[in-house]
């Protein structure tokens, strides 16, 4: 398991074939449509369409979209094979306005291995989850394992300090409301620390 490193393509302009594909997509009535395509052995291109009549404001971190890759494990259950690496620098947090019907593109890593499975992309947008289509791929089975890098991540440990492992993983795996829950528990934790220090 590694953290997601998707890169936005600011030069991208959707062609007519892609627009038609979105219109014929099974999720054509969804507020946000996402189509993932394998570009080559190392890259997957992900296209996101604002399917509303209004301009959509997408939150980004260092111009990366909030997304991680998931795969079906041996039991056929969807599990994360990536996590999100939050930044503690205020300047990292940006936003991009996506006009109605506009399609944007980002690229992310395609993994390789011997375990045949299906993958998909999980997006966190306005505290809601959106999924891409599924793709048949081969990955390394160890990608389901939580690495030491994740458990040593500053965000993970900040959540762990104020709450527990379950919430820490929810935050790293982009679960809705997880950051809000962390903020609330962190505030309670800070009050307890302050009161404890006053009593000394």
PDB file of C-alpha atoms in Angstrom:
ATOM      1  CA  UNK A   1       0.000   0.000   0.000  1.00  0.00           C
ATOM      2  CA  UNK A   2       1.225   3.459  -0.913  1.00  0.00           C
ATOM      3  CA  UNK A   3      -0.298   6.938  -0.809  1.00  0.00           C
ATOM      4  CA  UNK A   4      -2.061   8.244  -3.906  1.00  0.00           C
ATOM      5  CA  UNK A   5      -0.079  10.634  -6.093  1.00  0.00           C
ATOM      6  CA  UNK A   6      -2.560  11.621  -8.819  1.00  0.00           C
ATOM      7  CA  UNK A   7      -1.535  14.503 -11.079  1.00  0.00           C
ATOM      8  CA  UNK A   8      -4.028  16.881 -12.706  1.00  0.00           C
ATOM      9  CA  UNK A   9      -3.661  17.476 -16.448  1.00  0.00           C
ATOM     10  CA  UNK A  10      -4.331  21.192 -16.889  1.00  0.00           C
ATOM     11  CA  UNK A  11      -3.803  21.023 -20.660  1.00  0.00           C
ATOM     12  CA  UNK A  12      -6.573  18.478 -21.173  1.00  0.00           C
ATOM     13  CA  UNK A  13      -9.526  19.205 -23.470  1.00  0.00           C
ATOM     14  CA  UNK A  14     -12.182  16.509 -23.849  1.00  0.00           C
ATOM     15  CA  UNK A  15     -12.838  15.256 -27.374  1.00  0.00           C
ATOM     16  CA  UNK A  16     -16.255  14.362 -28.785  1.00  0.00           C
ATOM     17  CA  UNK A  17     -15.740  10.624 -28.306  1.00  0.00           C
ATOM     18  CA  UNK A  18     -15.186  11.070 -24.574  1.00  0.00           C
ATOM     19  CA  UNK A  19     -18.200  13.378 -24.275  1.00  0.00           C
ATOM     20  CA  UNK A  20     -20.337  10.740 -25.990  1.00  0.00           C
ATOM     21  CA  UNK A  21     -18.973   8.067 -23.663  1.00  0.00           C
ATOM     22  CA  UNK A  22     -20.023  10.117 -20.650  1.00  0.00           C
ATOM     23  CA  UNK A  23     -23.503  10.656 -22.112  1.00  0.00           C
ATOM     24  CA  UNK A  24     -23.910   6.915 -22.667  1.00  0.00           C
ATOM     25  CA  UNK A  25     -22.437   5.974 -19.296  1.00  0.00           C
ATOM     26  CA  UNK A  26     -24.644   4.053 -16.867  1.00  0.00           C
ATOM     27  CA  UNK A  27     -24.174   6.869 -14.321  1.00  0.00           C
ATOM     28  CA  UNK A  28     -25.122   9.606 -16.798  1.00  0.00           C
ATOM     29  CA  UNK A  29     -27.609  11.108 -14.310  1.00  0.00           C
ATOM     30  CA  UNK A  30     -25.140  11.264 -11.444  1.00  0.00           C
ATOM     31  CA  UNK A  31     -24.124  14.703 -10.148  1.00  0.00           C
ATOM     32  CA  UNK A  32     -20.494  13.785 -10.750  1.00  0.00           C
ATOM     33  CA  UNK A  33     -19.460  11.169 -13.294  1.00  0.00           C
ATOM     34  CA  UNK A  34     -16.095   9.438 -13.194  1.00  0.00           C
ATOM     35  CA  UNK A  35     -14.569   7.249 -15.890  1.00  0.00           C
ATOM     36  CA  UNK A  36     -11.215   5.506 -15.420  1.00  0.00           C
ATOM     37  CA  UNK A  37      -9.206   4.104 -18.326  1.00  0.00           C
ATOM     38  CA  UNK A  38      -5.923   2.230 -18.480  1.00  0.00           C
ATOM     39  CA  UNK A  39      -3.465   4.352 -20.473  1.00  0.00           C
ATOM     40  CA  UNK A  40      -0.449   2.038 -20.301  1.00  0.00           C
ATOM     41  CA  UNK A  41       1.316  -0.373 -17.930  1.00  0.00           C
ATOM     42  CA  UNK A  42       2.053   2.365 -15.414  1.00  0.00           C
ATOM     43  CA  UNK A  43      -0.688   5.005 -15.774  1.00  0.00           C
ATOM     44  CA  UNK A  44      -4.465   5.129 -15.393  1.00  0.00           C
ATOM     45  CA  UNK A  45      -6.280   8.200 -16.687  1.00  0.00           C
ATOM     46  CA  UNK A  46      -9.320   9.336 -14.715  1.00  0.00           C
ATOM     47  CA  UNK A  47     -11.903  11.687 -16.182  1.00  0.00           C
ATOM     48  CA  UNK A  48     -14.372  13.569 -14.008  1.00  0.00           C
ATOM     49  CA  UNK A  49     -17.427  15.398 -15.338  1.00  0.00           C
ATOM     50  CA  UNK A  50     -19.513  18.046 -13.595  1.00  0.00           C
ATOM     51  CA  UNK A  51     -22.953  16.819 -14.583  1.00  0.00           C
ATOM     52  CA  UNK A  52     -24.854  19.594 -12.817  1.00  0.00           C
ATOM     53  CA  UNK A  53     -26.161  22.908 -14.110  1.00  0.00           C
ATOM     54  CA  UNK A  54     -23.984  24.806 -11.667  1.00  0.00           C
ATOM     55  CA  UNK A  55     -20.276  25.452 -11.278  1.00  0.00           C
ATOM     56  CA  UNK A  56     -18.672  22.892  -8.992  1.00  0.00           C
ATOM     57  CA  UNK A  57     -15.881  23.833  -6.602  1.00  0.00           C
ATOM     58  CA  UNK A  58     -13.450  20.955  -6.154  1.00  0.00           C
ATOM     59  CA  UNK A  59     -11.173  20.952  -3.137  1.00  0.00           C
ATOM     60  CA  UNK A  60      -7.605  19.936  -3.887  1.00  0.00           C
ATOM     61  CA  UNK A  61      -4.381  19.374  -2.010  1.00  0.00           C
ATOM     62  CA  UNK A  62      -1.357  20.645  -3.933  1.00  0.00           C
ATOM     63  CA  UNK A  63      -3.557  20.333  -7.047  1.00  0.00           C
ATOM     64  CA  UNK A  64      -4.216  16.646  -6.344  1.00  0.00           C
ATOM     65  CA  UNK A  65      -7.816  15.403  -6.262  1.00  0.00           C
ATOM     66  CA  UNK A  66      -8.894  13.593  -3.106  1.00  0.00           C
ATOM     67  CA  UNK A  67      -8.914   9.989  -4.278  1.00  0.00           C
ATOM     68  CA  UNK A  68      -7.543   6.578  -3.459  1.00  0.00           C
ATOM     69  CA  UNK A  69      -7.483   3.271  -5.284  1.00  0.00           C
ATOM     70  CA  UNK A  70      -9.434   0.254  -4.027  1.00  0.00           C
ATOM     71  CA  UNK A  71      -9.396  -3.401  -5.111  1.00  0.00           C
ATOM     72  CA  UNK A  72     -11.340  -6.568  -4.425  1.00  0.00           C
ATOM     73  CA  UNK A  73      -9.498  -8.897  -2.060  1.00  0.00           C
ATOM     74  CA  UNK A  74      -9.539 -12.717  -2.171  1.00  0.00           C
ATOM     75  CA  UNK A  75     -12.994 -12.668  -0.575  1.00  0.00           C
ATOM     76  CA  UNK A  76     -14.357 -10.289  -3.193  1.00  0.00           C
ATOM     77  CA  UNK A  77     -14.605  -7.360  -0.766  1.00  0.00           C
ATOM     78  CA  UNK A  78     -13.515  -3.857  -1.735  1.00  0.00           C
ATOM     79  CA  UNK A  79     -10.480  -2.787   0.289  1.00  0.00           C
ATOM     80  CA  UNK A  80      -8.103   0.187  -0.029  1.00  0.00           C
ATOM     81  CA  UNK A  81      -4.732  -0.394  -1.653  1.00  0.00           C
ATOM     82  CA  UNK A  82      -3.798   3.277  -1.241  1.00  0.00           C
ATOM     83  CA  UNK A  83      -4.214   5.905   1.445  1.00  0.00           C
ATOM     84  CA  UNK A  84      -4.370   9.676   1.414  1.00  0.00           C
ATOM     85  CA  UNK A  85      -1.381  11.642   2.685  1.00  0.00           C
ATOM     86  CA  UNK A  86      -2.747  14.815   4.274  1.00  0.00           C
ATOM     87  CA  UNK A  87      -0.564  17.896   4.372  1.00  0.00           C
ATOM     88  CA  UNK A  88      -0.274  20.115   7.448  1.00  0.00           C
ATOM     89  CA  UNK A  89       0.764  23.111   5.360  1.00  0.00           C
ATOM     90  CA  UNK A  90      -2.080  25.593   4.946  1.00  0.00           C
ATOM     91  CA  UNK A  91      -0.814  26.631   1.513  1.00  0.00           C
ATOM     92  CA  UNK A  92      -1.389  23.085   0.213  1.00  0.00           C
ATOM     93  CA  UNK A  93      -5.159  23.444   0.291  1.00  0.00           C
ATOM     94  CA  UNK A  94      -6.626  24.837  -2.903  1.00  0.00           C
ATOM     95  CA  UNK A  95      -9.785  24.672  -4.973  1.00  0.00           C
ATOM     96  CA  UNK A  96     -10.678  24.547  -8.649  1.00  0.00           C
ATOM     97  CA  UNK A  97     -13.941  25.677 -10.207  1.00  0.00           C
ATOM     98  CA  UNK A  98     -15.411  23.215 -12.714  1.00  0.00           C
ATOM     99  CA  UNK A  99     -18.118  24.716 -14.904  1.00  0.00           C
ATOM    100  CA  UNK A 100     -21.270  22.813 -15.837  1.00  0.00           C
ATOM    101  CA  UNK A 101     -20.641  19.825 -18.152  1.00  0.00           C
ATOM    102  CA  UNK A 102     -16.877  20.335 -18.067  1.00  0.00           C
ATOM    103  CA  UNK A 103     -14.649  17.254 -18.036  1.00  0.00           C
ATOM    104  CA  UNK A 104     -11.290  17.305 -16.264  1.00  0.00           C
ATOM    105  CA  UNK A 105      -8.514  14.729 -16.211  1.00  0.00           C
ATOM    106  CA  UNK A 106      -6.058  13.419 -13.671  1.00  0.00           C
ATOM    107  CA  UNK A 107      -3.548  10.590 -13.960  1.00  0.00           C
ATOM    108  CA  UNK A 108      -2.568   8.101 -11.311  1.00  0.00           C
ATOM    109  CA  UNK A 109      -0.354   5.069 -10.914  1.00  0.00           C
ATOM    110  CA  UNK A 110      -1.305   1.674 -12.325  1.00  0.00           C
ATOM    111  CA  UNK A 111       0.046  -1.132 -10.204  1.00  0.00           C
ATOM    112  CA  UNK A 112       1.224  -4.511 -11.435  1.00  0.00           C
ATOM    113  CA  UNK A 113       1.516  -7.938  -9.864  1.00  0.00           C
ATOM    114  CA  UNK A 114       0.245 -11.513 -10.017  1.00  0.00           C
ATOM    115  CA  UNK A 115      -3.095 -11.176  -8.172  1.00  0.00           C
ATOM    116  CA  UNK A 116      -5.914 -10.791 -10.699  1.00  0.00           C
ATOM    117  CA  UNK A 117      -8.709  -8.577  -9.433  1.00  0.00           C
ATOM    118  CA  UNK A 118     -10.819  -5.492 -10.119  1.00  0.00           C
ATOM    119  CA  UNK A 119      -9.907  -1.984  -9.063  1.00  0.00           C
ATOM    120  CA  UNK A 120     -11.837   1.267  -8.769  1.00  0.00           C
ATOM    121  CA  UNK A 121     -11.219   4.811  -7.598  1.00  0.00           C
ATOM    122  CA  UNK A 122     -12.846   6.339  -4.551  1.00  0.00           C
ATOM    123  CA  UNK A 123     -13.265  10.123  -4.578  1.00  0.00           C
ATOM    124  CA  UNK A 124     -14.130  12.308  -1.602  1.00  0.00           C
ATOM    125  CA  UNK A 125     -15.943  15.406  -2.903  1.00  0.00           C
ATOM    126  CA  UNK A 126     -17.934  17.749  -0.645  1.00  0.00           C
ATOM    127  CA  UNK A 127     -17.850  15.076   2.048  1.00  0.00           C
ATOM    128  CA  UNK A 128     -19.532  12.563  -0.270  1.00  0.00           C
ATOM    129  CA  UNK A 129     -18.093   9.453  -1.885  1.00  0.00           C
ATOM    130  CA  UNK A 130     -18.098   8.912  -5.638  1.00  0.00           C
ATOM    131  CA  UNK A 131     -16.730   5.835  -7.372  1.00  0.00           C
ATOM    132  CA  UNK A 132     -15.289   5.307 -10.808  1.00  0.00           C
ATOM    133  CA  UNK A 133     -16.050   2.355 -13.020  1.00  0.00           C
ATOM    134  CA  UNK A 134     -14.250  -0.912 -12.309  1.00  0.00           C
ATOM    135  CA  UNK A 135     -11.170  -2.078 -14.204  1.00  0.00           C
ATOM    136  CA  UNK A 136      -9.637  -5.539 -14.417  1.00  0.00           C
ATOM    137  CA  UNK A 137      -6.033  -5.396 -13.236  1.00  0.00           C
ATOM    138  CA  UNK A 138      -3.246  -7.353 -11.608  1.00  0.00           C
ATOM    139  CA  UNK A 139      -1.782  -6.086  -8.354  1.00  0.00           C
ATOM    140  CA  UNK A 140       0.560  -7.320  -5.654  1.00  0.00           C
ATOM    141  CA  UNK A 141      -1.461  -9.045  -2.913  1.00  0.00           C
ATOM    142  CA  UNK A 142       0.637  -7.262  -0.255  1.00  0.00           C
ATOM    143  CA  UNK A 143      -0.881  -3.940  -1.335  1.00  0.00           C
ATOM    144  CA  UNK A 144      -3.807  -4.689   0.981  1.00  0.00           C
ATOM    145  CA  UNK A 145      -1.415  -4.607   3.957  1.00  0.00           C
ATOM    146  CA  UNK A 146      -1.210  -1.398   5.964  1.00  0.00           C
ATOM    147  CA  UNK A 147       2.422  -0.209   5.788  1.00  0.00           C
ATOM    148  CA  UNK A 148       4.567   1.224   8.545  1.00  0.00           C
ATOM    149  CA  UNK A 149       4.677   4.523   6.626  1.00  0.00           C
ATOM    150  CA  UNK A 150       0.940   4.954   7.186  1.00  0.00           C
ATOM    151  CA  UNK A 151       1.047   4.241  10.920  1.00  0.00           C
ATOM    152  CA  UNK A 152       3.933   6.709  11.272  1.00  0.00           C
ATOM    153  CA  UNK A 153       2.168   9.427   9.278  1.00  0.00           C
ATOM    154  CA  UNK A 154       1.629  12.613  11.288  1.00  0.00           C
ATOM    155  CA  UNK A 155      -2.097  12.724  10.455  1.00  0.00           C
ATOM    156  CA  UNK A 156      -2.602   9.112  11.538  1.00  0.00           C
ATOM    157  CA  UNK A 157      -0.844   9.723  14.844  1.00  0.00           C
ATOM    158  CA  UNK A 158      -2.639  13.000  15.511  1.00  0.00           C
ATOM    159  CA  UNK A 159      -5.971  11.196  15.112  1.00  0.00           C
ATOM    160  CA  UNK A 160      -4.739   8.261  17.194  1.00  0.00           C
ATOM    161  CA  UNK A 161      -3.738  10.623  19.997  1.00  0.00           C
ATOM    162  CA  UNK A 162      -7.226  12.114  20.182  1.00  0.00           C
ATOM    163  CA  UNK A 163      -9.272   9.041  19.281  1.00  0.00           C
ATOM    164  CA  UNK A 164      -8.504   5.503  18.102  1.00  0.00           C
ATOM    165  CA  UNK A 165      -7.161   3.324  15.280  1.00  0.00           C
ATOM    166  CA  UNK A 166     -10.589   2.960  13.655  1.00  0.00           C
ATOM    167  CA  UNK A 167     -11.012   6.703  13.165  1.00  0.00           C
ATOM    168  CA  UNK A 168      -7.368   7.109  12.116  1.00  0.00           C
ATOM    169  CA  UNK A 169      -7.907   4.618   9.293  1.00  0.00           C
ATOM    170  CA  UNK A 170     -11.180   6.272   8.288  1.00  0.00           C
ATOM    171  CA  UNK A 171      -9.343   9.576   7.888  1.00  0.00           C
ATOM    172  CA  UNK A 172      -6.516   8.058   5.847  1.00  0.00           C
ATOM    173  CA  UNK A 173      -8.961   6.140   3.648  1.00  0.00           C
ATOM    174  CA  UNK A 174     -11.123   9.209   2.897  1.00  0.00           C
ATOM    175  CA  UNK A 175     -14.277   8.219   4.740  1.00  0.00           C
ATOM    176  CA  UNK A 176     -17.019  10.911   4.845  1.00  0.00           C
ATOM    177  CA  UNK A 177     -17.245  12.956   8.068  1.00  0.00           C
ATOM    178  CA  UNK A 178     -14.026  11.421   9.400  1.00  0.00           C
ATOM    179  CA  UNK A 179     -12.113  14.715   9.490  1.00  0.00           C
ATOM    180  CA  UNK A 180     -15.084  16.419  11.152  1.00  0.00           C
ATOM    181  CA  UNK A 181     -15.210  13.691  13.786  1.00  0.00           C
ATOM    182  CA  UNK A 182     -11.459  14.009  14.314  1.00  0.00           C
ATOM    183  CA  UNK A 183     -11.732  17.797  14.747  1.00  0.00           C
ATOM    184  CA  UNK A 184     -14.435  17.359  17.382  1.00  0.00           C
ATOM    185  CA  UNK A 185     -12.487  14.706  19.295  1.00  0.00           C
ATOM    186  CA  UNK A 186      -9.261  16.672  18.985  1.00  0.00           C
ATOM    187  CA  UNK A 187     -10.949  19.687  20.566  1.00  0.00           C
ATOM    188  CA  UNK A 188     -12.164  17.536  23.468  1.00  0.00           C
ATOM    189  CA  UNK A 189      -8.680  16.070  23.843  1.00  0.00           C
ATOM    190  CA  UNK A 190      -7.105  19.539  23.937  1.00  0.00           C
ATOM    191  CA  UNK A 191      -9.534  20.656  26.654  1.00  0.00           C
ATOM    192  CA  UNK A 192      -8.638  17.626  28.764  1.00  0.00           C
ATOM    193  CA  UNK A 193      -4.925  18.334  28.359  1.00  0.00           C
ATOM    194  CA  UNK A 194      -5.457  21.992  29.278  1.00  0.00           C
ATOM    195  CA  UNK A 195      -7.470  21.078  32.377  1.00  0.00           C
ATOM    196  CA  UNK A 196      -4.878  18.501  33.377  1.00  0.00           C
ATOM    197  CA  UNK A 197      -2.064  21.038  33.083  1.00  0.00           C
ATOM    198  CA  UNK A 198      -4.031  23.558  35.150  1.00  0.00           C
ATOM    199  CA  UNK A 199      -4.323  20.994  37.919  1.00  0.00           C
ATOM    200  CA  UNK A 200      -0.572  20.576  38.213  1.00  0.00           C
TER     201      UNK A 200
END
